[in-house]
mmCIF file of C-alpha atoms in Angstrom:
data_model
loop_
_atom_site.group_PDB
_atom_site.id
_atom_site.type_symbol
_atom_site.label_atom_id
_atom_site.label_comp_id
_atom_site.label_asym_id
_atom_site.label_seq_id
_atom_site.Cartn_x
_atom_site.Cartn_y
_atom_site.Cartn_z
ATOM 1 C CA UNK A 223 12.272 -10.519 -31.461
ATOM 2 C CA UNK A 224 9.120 -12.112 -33.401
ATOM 3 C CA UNK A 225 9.176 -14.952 -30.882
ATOM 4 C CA UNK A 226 9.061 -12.789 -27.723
ATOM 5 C CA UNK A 227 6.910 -10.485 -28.852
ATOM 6 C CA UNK A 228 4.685 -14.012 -29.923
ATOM 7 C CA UNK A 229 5.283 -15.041 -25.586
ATOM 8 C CA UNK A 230 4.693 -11.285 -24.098
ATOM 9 C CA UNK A 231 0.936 -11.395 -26.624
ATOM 10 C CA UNK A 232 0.013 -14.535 -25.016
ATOM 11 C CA UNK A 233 1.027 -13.531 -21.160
ATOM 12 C CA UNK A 234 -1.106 -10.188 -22.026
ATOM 13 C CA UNK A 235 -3.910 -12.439 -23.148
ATOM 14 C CA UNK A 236 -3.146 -15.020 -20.264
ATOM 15 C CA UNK A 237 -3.493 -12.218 -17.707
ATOM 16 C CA UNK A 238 -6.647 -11.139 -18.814
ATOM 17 C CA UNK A 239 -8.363 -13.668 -17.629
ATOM 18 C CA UNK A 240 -6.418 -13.951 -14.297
ATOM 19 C CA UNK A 241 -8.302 -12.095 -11.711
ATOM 20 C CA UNK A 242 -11.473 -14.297 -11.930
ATOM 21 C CA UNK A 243 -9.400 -17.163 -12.220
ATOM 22 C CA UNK A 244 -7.089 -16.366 -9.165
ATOM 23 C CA UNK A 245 -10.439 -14.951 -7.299
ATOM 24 C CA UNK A 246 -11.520 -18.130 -7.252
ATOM 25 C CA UNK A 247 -8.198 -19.364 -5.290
ATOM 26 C CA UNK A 248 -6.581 -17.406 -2.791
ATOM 27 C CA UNK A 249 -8.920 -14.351 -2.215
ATOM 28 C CA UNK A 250 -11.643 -17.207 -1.006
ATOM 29 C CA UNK A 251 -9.064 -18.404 1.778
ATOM 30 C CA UNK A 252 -9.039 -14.837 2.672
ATOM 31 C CA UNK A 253 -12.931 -14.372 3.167
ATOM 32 C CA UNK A 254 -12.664 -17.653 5.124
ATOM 33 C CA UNK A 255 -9.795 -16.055 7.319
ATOM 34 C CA UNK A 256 -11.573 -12.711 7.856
ATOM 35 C CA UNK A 257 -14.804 -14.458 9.362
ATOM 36 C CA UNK A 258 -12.654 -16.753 11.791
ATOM 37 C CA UNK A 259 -10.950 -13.692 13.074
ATOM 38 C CA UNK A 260 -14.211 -11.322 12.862
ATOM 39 C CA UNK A 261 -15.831 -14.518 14.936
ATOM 40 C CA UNK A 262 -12.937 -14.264 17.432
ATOM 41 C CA UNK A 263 -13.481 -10.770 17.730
ATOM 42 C CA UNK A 264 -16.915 -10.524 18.435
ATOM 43 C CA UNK A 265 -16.409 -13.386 20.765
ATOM 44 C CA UNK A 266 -13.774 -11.275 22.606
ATOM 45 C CA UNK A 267 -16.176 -8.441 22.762
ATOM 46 C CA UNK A 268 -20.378 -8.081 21.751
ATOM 47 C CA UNK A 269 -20.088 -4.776 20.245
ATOM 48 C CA UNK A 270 -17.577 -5.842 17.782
ATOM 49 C CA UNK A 271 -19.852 -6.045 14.453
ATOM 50 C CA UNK A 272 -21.958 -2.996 15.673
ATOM 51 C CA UNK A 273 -21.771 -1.251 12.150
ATOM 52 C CA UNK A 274 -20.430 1.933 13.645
ATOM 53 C CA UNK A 275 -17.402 0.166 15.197
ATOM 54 C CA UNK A 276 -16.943 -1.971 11.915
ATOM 55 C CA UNK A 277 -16.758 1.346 10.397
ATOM 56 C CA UNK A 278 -14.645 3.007 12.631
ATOM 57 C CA UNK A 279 -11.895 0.471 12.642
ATOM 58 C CA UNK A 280 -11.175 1.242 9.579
ATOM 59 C CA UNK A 281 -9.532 4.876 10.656
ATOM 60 C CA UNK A 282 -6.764 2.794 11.974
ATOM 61 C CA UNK A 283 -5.894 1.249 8.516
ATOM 62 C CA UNK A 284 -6.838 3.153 5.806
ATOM 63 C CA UNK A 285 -3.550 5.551 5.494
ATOM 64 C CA UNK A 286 -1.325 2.001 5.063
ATOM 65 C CA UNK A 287 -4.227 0.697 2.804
ATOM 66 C CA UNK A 288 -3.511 4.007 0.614
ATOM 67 C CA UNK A 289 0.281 3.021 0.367
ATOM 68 C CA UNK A 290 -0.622 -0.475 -0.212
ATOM 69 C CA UNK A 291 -2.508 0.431 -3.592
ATOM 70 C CA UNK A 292 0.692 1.616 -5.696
ATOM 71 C CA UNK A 293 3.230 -1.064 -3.467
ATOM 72 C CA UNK A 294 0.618 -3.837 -4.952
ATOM 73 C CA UNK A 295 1.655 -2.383 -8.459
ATOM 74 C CA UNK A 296 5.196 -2.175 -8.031
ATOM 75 C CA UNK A 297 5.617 -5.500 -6.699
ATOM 76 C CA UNK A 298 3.025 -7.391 -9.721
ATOM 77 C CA UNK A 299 5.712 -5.766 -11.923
ATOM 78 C CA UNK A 300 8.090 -8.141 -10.554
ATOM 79 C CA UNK A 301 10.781 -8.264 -7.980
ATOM 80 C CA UNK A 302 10.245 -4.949 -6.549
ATOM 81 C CA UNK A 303 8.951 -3.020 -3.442
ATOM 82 C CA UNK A 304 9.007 0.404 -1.991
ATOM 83 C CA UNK A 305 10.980 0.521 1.249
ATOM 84 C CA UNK A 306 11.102 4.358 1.444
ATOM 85 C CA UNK A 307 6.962 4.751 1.991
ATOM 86 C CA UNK A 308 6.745 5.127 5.544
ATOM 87 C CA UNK A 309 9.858 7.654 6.176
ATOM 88 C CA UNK A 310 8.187 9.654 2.526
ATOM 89 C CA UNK A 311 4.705 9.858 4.770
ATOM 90 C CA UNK A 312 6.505 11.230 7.224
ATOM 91 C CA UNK A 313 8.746 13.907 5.451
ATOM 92 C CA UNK A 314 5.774 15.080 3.289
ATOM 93 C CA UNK A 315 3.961 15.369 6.937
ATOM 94 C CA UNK A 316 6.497 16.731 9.006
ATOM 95 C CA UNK A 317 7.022 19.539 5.736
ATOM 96 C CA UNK A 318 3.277 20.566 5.827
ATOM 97 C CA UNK A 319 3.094 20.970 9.287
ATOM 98 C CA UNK A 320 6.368 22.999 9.265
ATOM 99 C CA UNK A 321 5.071 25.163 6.706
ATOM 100 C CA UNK A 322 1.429 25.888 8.078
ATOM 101 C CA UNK A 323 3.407 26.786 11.213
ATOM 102 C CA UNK A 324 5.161 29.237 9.443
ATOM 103 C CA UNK A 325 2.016 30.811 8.032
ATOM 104 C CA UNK A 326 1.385 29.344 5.287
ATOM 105 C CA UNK A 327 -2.498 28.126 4.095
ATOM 106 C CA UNK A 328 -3.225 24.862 5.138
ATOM 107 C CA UNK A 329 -4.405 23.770 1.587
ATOM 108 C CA UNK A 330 -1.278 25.282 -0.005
ATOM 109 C CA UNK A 331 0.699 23.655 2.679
ATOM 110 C CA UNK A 332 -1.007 19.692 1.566
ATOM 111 C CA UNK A 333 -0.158 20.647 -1.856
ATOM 112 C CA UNK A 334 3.384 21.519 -1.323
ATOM 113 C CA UNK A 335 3.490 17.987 0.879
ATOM 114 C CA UNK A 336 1.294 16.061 -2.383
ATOM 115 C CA UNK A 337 4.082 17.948 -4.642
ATOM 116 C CA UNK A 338 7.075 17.065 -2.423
ATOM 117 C CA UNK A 339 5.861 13.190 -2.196
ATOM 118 C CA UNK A 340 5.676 12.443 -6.041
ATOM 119 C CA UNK A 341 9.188 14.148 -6.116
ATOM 120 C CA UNK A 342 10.053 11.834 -3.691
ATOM 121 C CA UNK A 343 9.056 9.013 -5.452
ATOM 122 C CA UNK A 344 10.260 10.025 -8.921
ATOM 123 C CA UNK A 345 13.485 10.440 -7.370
ATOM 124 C CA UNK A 346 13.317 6.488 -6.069
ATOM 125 C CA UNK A 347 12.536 5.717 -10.339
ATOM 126 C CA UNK A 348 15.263 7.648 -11.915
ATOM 127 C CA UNK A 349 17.949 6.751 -9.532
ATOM 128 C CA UNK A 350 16.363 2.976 -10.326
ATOM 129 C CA UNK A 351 15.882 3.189 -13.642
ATOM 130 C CA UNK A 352 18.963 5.160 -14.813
ATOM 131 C CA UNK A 353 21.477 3.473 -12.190
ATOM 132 C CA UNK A 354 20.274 0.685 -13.122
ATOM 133 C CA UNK A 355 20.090 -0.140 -9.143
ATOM 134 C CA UNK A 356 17.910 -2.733 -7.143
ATOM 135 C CA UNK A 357 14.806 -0.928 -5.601
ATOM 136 C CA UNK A 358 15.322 -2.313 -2.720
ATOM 137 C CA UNK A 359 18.851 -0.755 -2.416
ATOM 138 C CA UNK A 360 17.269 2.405 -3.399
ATOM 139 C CA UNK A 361 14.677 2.538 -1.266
ATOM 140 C CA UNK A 362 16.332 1.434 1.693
ATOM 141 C CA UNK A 363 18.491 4.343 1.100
ATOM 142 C CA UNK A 364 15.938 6.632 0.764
ATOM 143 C CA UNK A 365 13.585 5.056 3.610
ATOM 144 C CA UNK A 366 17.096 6.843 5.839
ATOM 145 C CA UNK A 367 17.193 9.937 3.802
ATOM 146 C CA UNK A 368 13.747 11.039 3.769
ATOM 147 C CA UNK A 369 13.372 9.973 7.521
ATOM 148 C CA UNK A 370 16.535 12.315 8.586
ATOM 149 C CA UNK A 371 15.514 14.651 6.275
ATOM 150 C CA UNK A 372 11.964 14.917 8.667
ATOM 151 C CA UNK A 373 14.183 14.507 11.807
ATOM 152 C CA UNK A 374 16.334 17.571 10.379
ATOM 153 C CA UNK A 375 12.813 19.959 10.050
ATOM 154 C CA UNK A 376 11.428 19.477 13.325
ATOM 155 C CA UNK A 377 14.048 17.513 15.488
ATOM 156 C CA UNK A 378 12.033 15.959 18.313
ATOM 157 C CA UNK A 379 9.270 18.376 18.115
ATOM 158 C CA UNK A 380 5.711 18.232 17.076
ATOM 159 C CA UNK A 381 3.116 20.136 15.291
ATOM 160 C CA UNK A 382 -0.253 20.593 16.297
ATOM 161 C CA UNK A 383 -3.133 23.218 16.240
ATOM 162 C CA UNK A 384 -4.283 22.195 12.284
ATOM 163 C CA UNK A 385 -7.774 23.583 11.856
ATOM 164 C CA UNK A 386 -11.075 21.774 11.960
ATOM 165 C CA UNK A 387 -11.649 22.044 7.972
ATOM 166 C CA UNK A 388 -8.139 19.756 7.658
ATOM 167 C CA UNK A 389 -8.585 17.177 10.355
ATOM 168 C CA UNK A 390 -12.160 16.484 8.905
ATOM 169 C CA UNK A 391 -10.226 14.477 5.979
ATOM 170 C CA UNK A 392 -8.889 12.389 8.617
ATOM 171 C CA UNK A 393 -11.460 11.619 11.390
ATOM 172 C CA UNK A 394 -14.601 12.872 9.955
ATOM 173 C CA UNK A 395 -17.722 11.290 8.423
ATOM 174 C CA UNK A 396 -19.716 12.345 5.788
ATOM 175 C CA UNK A 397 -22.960 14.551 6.322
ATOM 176 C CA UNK A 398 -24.800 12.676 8.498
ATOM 177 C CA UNK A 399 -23.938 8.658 7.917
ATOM 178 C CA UNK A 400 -21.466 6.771 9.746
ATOM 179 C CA UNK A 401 -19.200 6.992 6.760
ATOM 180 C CA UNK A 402 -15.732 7.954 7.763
ATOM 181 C CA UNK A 403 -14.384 10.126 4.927
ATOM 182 C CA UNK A 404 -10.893 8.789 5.073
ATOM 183 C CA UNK A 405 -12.535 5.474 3.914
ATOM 184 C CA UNK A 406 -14.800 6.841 1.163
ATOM 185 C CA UNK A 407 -11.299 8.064 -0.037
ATOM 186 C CA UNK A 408 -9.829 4.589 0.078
ATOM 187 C CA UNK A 409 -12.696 3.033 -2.036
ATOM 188 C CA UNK A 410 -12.356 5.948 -4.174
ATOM 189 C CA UNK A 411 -9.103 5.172 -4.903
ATOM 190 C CA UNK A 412 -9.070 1.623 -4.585
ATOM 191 C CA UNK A 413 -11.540 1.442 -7.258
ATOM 192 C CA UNK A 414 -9.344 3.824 -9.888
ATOM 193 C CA UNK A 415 -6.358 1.615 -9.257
ATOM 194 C CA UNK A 416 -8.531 -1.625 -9.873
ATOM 195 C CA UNK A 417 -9.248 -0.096 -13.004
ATOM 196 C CA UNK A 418 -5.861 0.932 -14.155
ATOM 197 C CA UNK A 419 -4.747 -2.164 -13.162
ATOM 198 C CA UNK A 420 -7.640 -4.623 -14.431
ATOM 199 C CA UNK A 421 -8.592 -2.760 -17.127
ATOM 200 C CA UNK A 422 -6.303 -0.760 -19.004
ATOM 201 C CA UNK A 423 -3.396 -1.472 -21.101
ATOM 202 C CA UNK A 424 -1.122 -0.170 -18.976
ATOM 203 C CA UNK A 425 -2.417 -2.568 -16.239
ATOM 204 C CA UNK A 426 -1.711 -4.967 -18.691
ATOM 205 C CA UNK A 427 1.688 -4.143 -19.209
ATOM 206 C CA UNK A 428 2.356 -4.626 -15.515
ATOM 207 C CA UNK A 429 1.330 -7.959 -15.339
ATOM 208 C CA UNK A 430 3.719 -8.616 -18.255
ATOM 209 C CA UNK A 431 6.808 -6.479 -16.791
ATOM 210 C CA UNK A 432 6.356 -8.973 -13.708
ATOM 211 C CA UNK A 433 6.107 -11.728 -15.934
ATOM 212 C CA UNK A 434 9.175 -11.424 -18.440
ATOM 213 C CA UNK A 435 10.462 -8.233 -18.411
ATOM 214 C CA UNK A 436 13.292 -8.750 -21.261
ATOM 215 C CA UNK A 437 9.832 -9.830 -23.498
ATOM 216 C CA UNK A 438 8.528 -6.281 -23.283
ATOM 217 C CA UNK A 439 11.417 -4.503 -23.450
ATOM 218 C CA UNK A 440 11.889 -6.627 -27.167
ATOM 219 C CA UNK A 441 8.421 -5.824 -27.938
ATOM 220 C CA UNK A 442 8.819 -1.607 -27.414
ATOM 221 C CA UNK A 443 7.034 -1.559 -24.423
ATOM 222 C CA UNK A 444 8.246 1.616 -22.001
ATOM 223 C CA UNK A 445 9.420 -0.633 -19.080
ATOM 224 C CA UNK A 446 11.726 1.840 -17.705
ATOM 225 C CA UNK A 447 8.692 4.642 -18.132
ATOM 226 C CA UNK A 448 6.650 2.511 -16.542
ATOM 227 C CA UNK A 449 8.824 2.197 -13.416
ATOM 228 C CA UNK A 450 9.753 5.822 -12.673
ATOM 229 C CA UNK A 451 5.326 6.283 -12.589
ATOM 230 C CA UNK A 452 4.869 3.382 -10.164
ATOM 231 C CA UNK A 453 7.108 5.035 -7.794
ATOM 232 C CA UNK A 454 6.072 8.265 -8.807
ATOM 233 C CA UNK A 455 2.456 6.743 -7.690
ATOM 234 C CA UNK A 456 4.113 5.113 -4.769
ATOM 235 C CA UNK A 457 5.122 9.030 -3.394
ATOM 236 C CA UNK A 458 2.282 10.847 -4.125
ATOM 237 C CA UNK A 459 -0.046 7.999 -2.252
ATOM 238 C CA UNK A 460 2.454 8.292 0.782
ATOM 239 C CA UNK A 461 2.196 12.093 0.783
ATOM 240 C CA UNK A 462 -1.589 11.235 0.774
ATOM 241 C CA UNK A 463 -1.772 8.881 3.347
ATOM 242 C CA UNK A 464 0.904 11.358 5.971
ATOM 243 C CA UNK A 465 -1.606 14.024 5.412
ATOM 244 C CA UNK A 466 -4.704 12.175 6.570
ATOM 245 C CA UNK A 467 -2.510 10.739 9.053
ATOM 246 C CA UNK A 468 -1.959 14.046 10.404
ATOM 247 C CA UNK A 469 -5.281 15.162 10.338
ATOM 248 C CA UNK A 470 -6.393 12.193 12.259
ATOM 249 C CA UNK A 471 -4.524 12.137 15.089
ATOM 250 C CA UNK A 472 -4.269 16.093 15.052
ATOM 251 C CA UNK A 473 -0.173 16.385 15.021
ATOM 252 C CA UNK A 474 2.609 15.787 13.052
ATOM 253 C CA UNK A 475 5.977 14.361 14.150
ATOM 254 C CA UNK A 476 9.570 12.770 12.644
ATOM 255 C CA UNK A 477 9.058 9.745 14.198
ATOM 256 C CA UNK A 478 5.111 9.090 12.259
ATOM 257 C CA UNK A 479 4.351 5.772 10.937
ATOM 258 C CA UNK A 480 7.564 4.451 11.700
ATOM 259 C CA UNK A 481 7.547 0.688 10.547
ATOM 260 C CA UNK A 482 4.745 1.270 8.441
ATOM 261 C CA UNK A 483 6.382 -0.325 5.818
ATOM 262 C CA UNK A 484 6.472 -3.864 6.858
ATOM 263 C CA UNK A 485 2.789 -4.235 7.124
ATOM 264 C CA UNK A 486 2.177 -2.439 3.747
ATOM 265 C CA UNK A 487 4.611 -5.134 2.181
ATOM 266 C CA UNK A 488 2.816 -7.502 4.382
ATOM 267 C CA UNK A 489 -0.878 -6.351 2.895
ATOM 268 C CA UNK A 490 0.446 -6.871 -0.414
ATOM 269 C CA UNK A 491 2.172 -10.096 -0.219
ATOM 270 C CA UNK A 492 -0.853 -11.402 2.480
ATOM 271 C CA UNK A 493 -3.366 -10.367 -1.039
ATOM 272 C CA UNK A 494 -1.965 -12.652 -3.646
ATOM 273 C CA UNK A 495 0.476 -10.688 -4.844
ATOM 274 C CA UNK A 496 3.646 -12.709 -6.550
ATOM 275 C CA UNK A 497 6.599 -11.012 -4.674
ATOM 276 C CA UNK A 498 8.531 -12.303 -7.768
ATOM 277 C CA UNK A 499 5.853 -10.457 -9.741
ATOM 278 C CA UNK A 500 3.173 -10.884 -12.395
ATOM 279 C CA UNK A 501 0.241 -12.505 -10.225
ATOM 280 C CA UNK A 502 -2.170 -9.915 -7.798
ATOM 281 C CA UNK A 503 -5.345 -8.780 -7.733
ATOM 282 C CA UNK A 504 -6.914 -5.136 -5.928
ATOM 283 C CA UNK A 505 -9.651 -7.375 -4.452
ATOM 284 C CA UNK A 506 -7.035 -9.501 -2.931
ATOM 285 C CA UNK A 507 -4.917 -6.498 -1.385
ATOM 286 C CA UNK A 508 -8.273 -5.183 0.356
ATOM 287 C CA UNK A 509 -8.765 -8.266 1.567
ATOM 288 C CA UNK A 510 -5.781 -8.546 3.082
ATOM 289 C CA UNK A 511 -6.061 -5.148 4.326
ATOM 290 C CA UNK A 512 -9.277 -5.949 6.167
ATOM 291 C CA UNK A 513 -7.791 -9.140 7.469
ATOM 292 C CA UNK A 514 -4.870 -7.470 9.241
ATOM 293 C CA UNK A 515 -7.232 -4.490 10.530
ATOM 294 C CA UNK A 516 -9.811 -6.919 12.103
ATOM 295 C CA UNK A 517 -6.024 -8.862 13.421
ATOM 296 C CA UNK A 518 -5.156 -5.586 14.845
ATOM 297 C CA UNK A 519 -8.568 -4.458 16.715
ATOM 298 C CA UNK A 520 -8.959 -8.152 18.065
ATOM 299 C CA UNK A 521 -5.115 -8.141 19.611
ATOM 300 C CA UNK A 522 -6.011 -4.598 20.521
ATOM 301 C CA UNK A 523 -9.398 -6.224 22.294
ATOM 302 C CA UNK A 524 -7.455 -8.936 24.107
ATOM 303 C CA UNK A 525 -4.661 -6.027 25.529
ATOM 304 C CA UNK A 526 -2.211 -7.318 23.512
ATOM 305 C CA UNK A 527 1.140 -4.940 23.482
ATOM 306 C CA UNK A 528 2.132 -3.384 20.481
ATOM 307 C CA UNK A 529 5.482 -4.935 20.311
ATOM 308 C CA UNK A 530 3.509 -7.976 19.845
ATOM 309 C CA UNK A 531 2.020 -6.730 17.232
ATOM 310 C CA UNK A 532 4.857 -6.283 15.001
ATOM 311 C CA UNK A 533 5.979 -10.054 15.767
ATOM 312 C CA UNK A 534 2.516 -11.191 14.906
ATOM 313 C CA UNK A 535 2.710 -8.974 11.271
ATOM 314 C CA UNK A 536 6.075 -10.396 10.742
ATOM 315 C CA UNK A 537 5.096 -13.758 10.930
ATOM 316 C CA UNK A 538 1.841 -13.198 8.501
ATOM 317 C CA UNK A 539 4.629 -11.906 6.032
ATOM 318 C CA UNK A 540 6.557 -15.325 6.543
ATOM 319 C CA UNK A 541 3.929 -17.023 6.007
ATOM 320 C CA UNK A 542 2.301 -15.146 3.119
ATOM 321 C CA UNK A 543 5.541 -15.833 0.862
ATOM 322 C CA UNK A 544 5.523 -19.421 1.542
ATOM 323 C CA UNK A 545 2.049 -20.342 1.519
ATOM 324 C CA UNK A 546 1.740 -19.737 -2.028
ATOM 325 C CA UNK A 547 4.335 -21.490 -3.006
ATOM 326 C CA UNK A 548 3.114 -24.496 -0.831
ATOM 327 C CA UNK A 549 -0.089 -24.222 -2.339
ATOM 328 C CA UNK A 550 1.800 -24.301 -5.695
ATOM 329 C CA UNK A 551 3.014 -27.559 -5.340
ATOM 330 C CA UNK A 552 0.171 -29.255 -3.981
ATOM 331 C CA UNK A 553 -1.633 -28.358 -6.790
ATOM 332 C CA UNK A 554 -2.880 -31.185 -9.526
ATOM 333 C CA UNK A 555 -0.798 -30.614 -12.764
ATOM 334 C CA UNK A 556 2.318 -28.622 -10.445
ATOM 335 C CA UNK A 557 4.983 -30.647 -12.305
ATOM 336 C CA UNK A 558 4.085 -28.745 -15.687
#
């Protein structure tokens, strides 16, 4: 027990230095990515690094960059990912829409969905945790569940009619600026999870779950706590992101962000993320987030269909799993 407690100390101390260290790697390949398809895109059309259509692009990413924040954490703590995000955005949707339809107060209606989402996702941990079940057997079983379950509320309906005061949080800028508020949430956010992640113990403890699991379960850390929170996270972040979702496009239906899920996993993975766990950084999830936005409005520029699209996000995942690993053994001293 003395001897992996001795290994998990080291990996702790090993993974505090790892986000400069893996900065310096794979997040500058993204920068270099982003300007060749930013140069593409402004080649494809003048306007395209006006500020207020940089800033506006990012309405059409932000609710899967919300989702991508607590995946990123799931997946560093090794071999795990949320299939059940997408079909939980839309249940937590279609439920607040149902309810404000039925009267009740908008704000009381995005708490019930905030409420319903962390259930959710609690629900995805215990079942995990206790069952002792593969997430991804979990989660594919919820990712049906909580999809019929908005299917079952509203059938092939839709809701629309949300007031001005709610759609503001997901099309609206702030005061006067060209701000859009859903993406002065993101950062928001995005800068809490860097911190929790980069600079707590907790964060800490992540990195180590992904790295030897067994180690910190030796060494009394709450591994199995841990898990039921990510997802927890992982629920309330989907509830989040099917709210401003809503208020964005001004409706709510069953079939809302369906296939979300593969670019999410995609954004993660695409970042630097181990899928194996205990290597990621925030900065390289944003990244990859921006990467795959600026992919989207260029395709979107050339009239590229959307089934297209999904092929071209597919093949960034491929590619995003093996690169690394490419990279790995290229690298001097890859025989250690």
């Amino acid at each position: 027990m003395t001897l992996e407690a001795g290994r998990l100390e080291r990996g702790l101390q090993k993974r505090r230095l790892s986000p400069v260290a893996f900065l310096m790697r794979w997040e500058l390949l993204l920068v270099l990515l982003i300007i060749v398809a930013s140069t593409i895109s402004t080649w494809l059309s003048p306007h395209f690094l006006v500020q207020r259509n940089l800033l506006d692009m990012t309405f059409h990413f932000v609710e899967r960059s919300i989702i991508a924040l607590p995946m990123m954490l799931i997946t560093i703590s090794g071999n795990m990912v949320d299939l059940s995000v997408a079909s939980t955005l839309a249940m937590t949707a279609v439920l607040m829409g149902v309810s404000y339809q039925a009267g009740l107060n908008i704000w009381l209606a995005v708490l019930l969905a905030l409420v319903v989402g962390a259930l959710g996702g609690l629900l995805n941990g215990m079942v995990i945790v206790k069952a002792r079940l593969s997430p991804i057997v979990v989660t594919l079983g919820t990712y049906s569940l909580y999809r019929g379950i908005a299917f079952v509320m509203l059938g092939n309906l839709y809701v629309t009619g949300y007031p001005p005061e709610f759609t503001y949080i997901g099309r609206g800028y702030v005061g006067n600026t060209p701000a859009p508020v859903p993406l002065v949430i993101f950062t928001i956010l995005a800068v809490l999870f860097g911190l929790l992640l980069h600079r707590t113990t907790f964060g800490r403890f992540i990195y180590a779950m992904g790295g030897n699991e067994q180690a910190c379960r030796y060494s009394g850390i709450a591994v199995d706590r841990i898990k039921i929170i990510l997802f927890l996270l992982s629920g309330l972040m989907s509830a989040l992101a099917g709210i401003m979702l809503s208020g964005r496009i001004g409706s709510t239906r069953p079939n809302i962000a369906l296939g979300s899920e593969l670019e999410v996993i995609t954004a993660v993975v695409l970042g630097g993320v181990s899928i194996s766990g205990g290597k990621g950084t925030v900065p390289g999830v944003i990244l990859a987030l921006f990467l795959i936005g600026i992919a989207r409005w260029g395709m979107r520029l050339m009239g590229v269909p959307g089934e297209a699209v999904i092929v071209v996000i597919g093949l960034l995942l491929i590619v995003a799993i093996l690169l690394p690993e490419l990279l790995r053994r290229l690298a001097p001293g890859a025989r250690e």
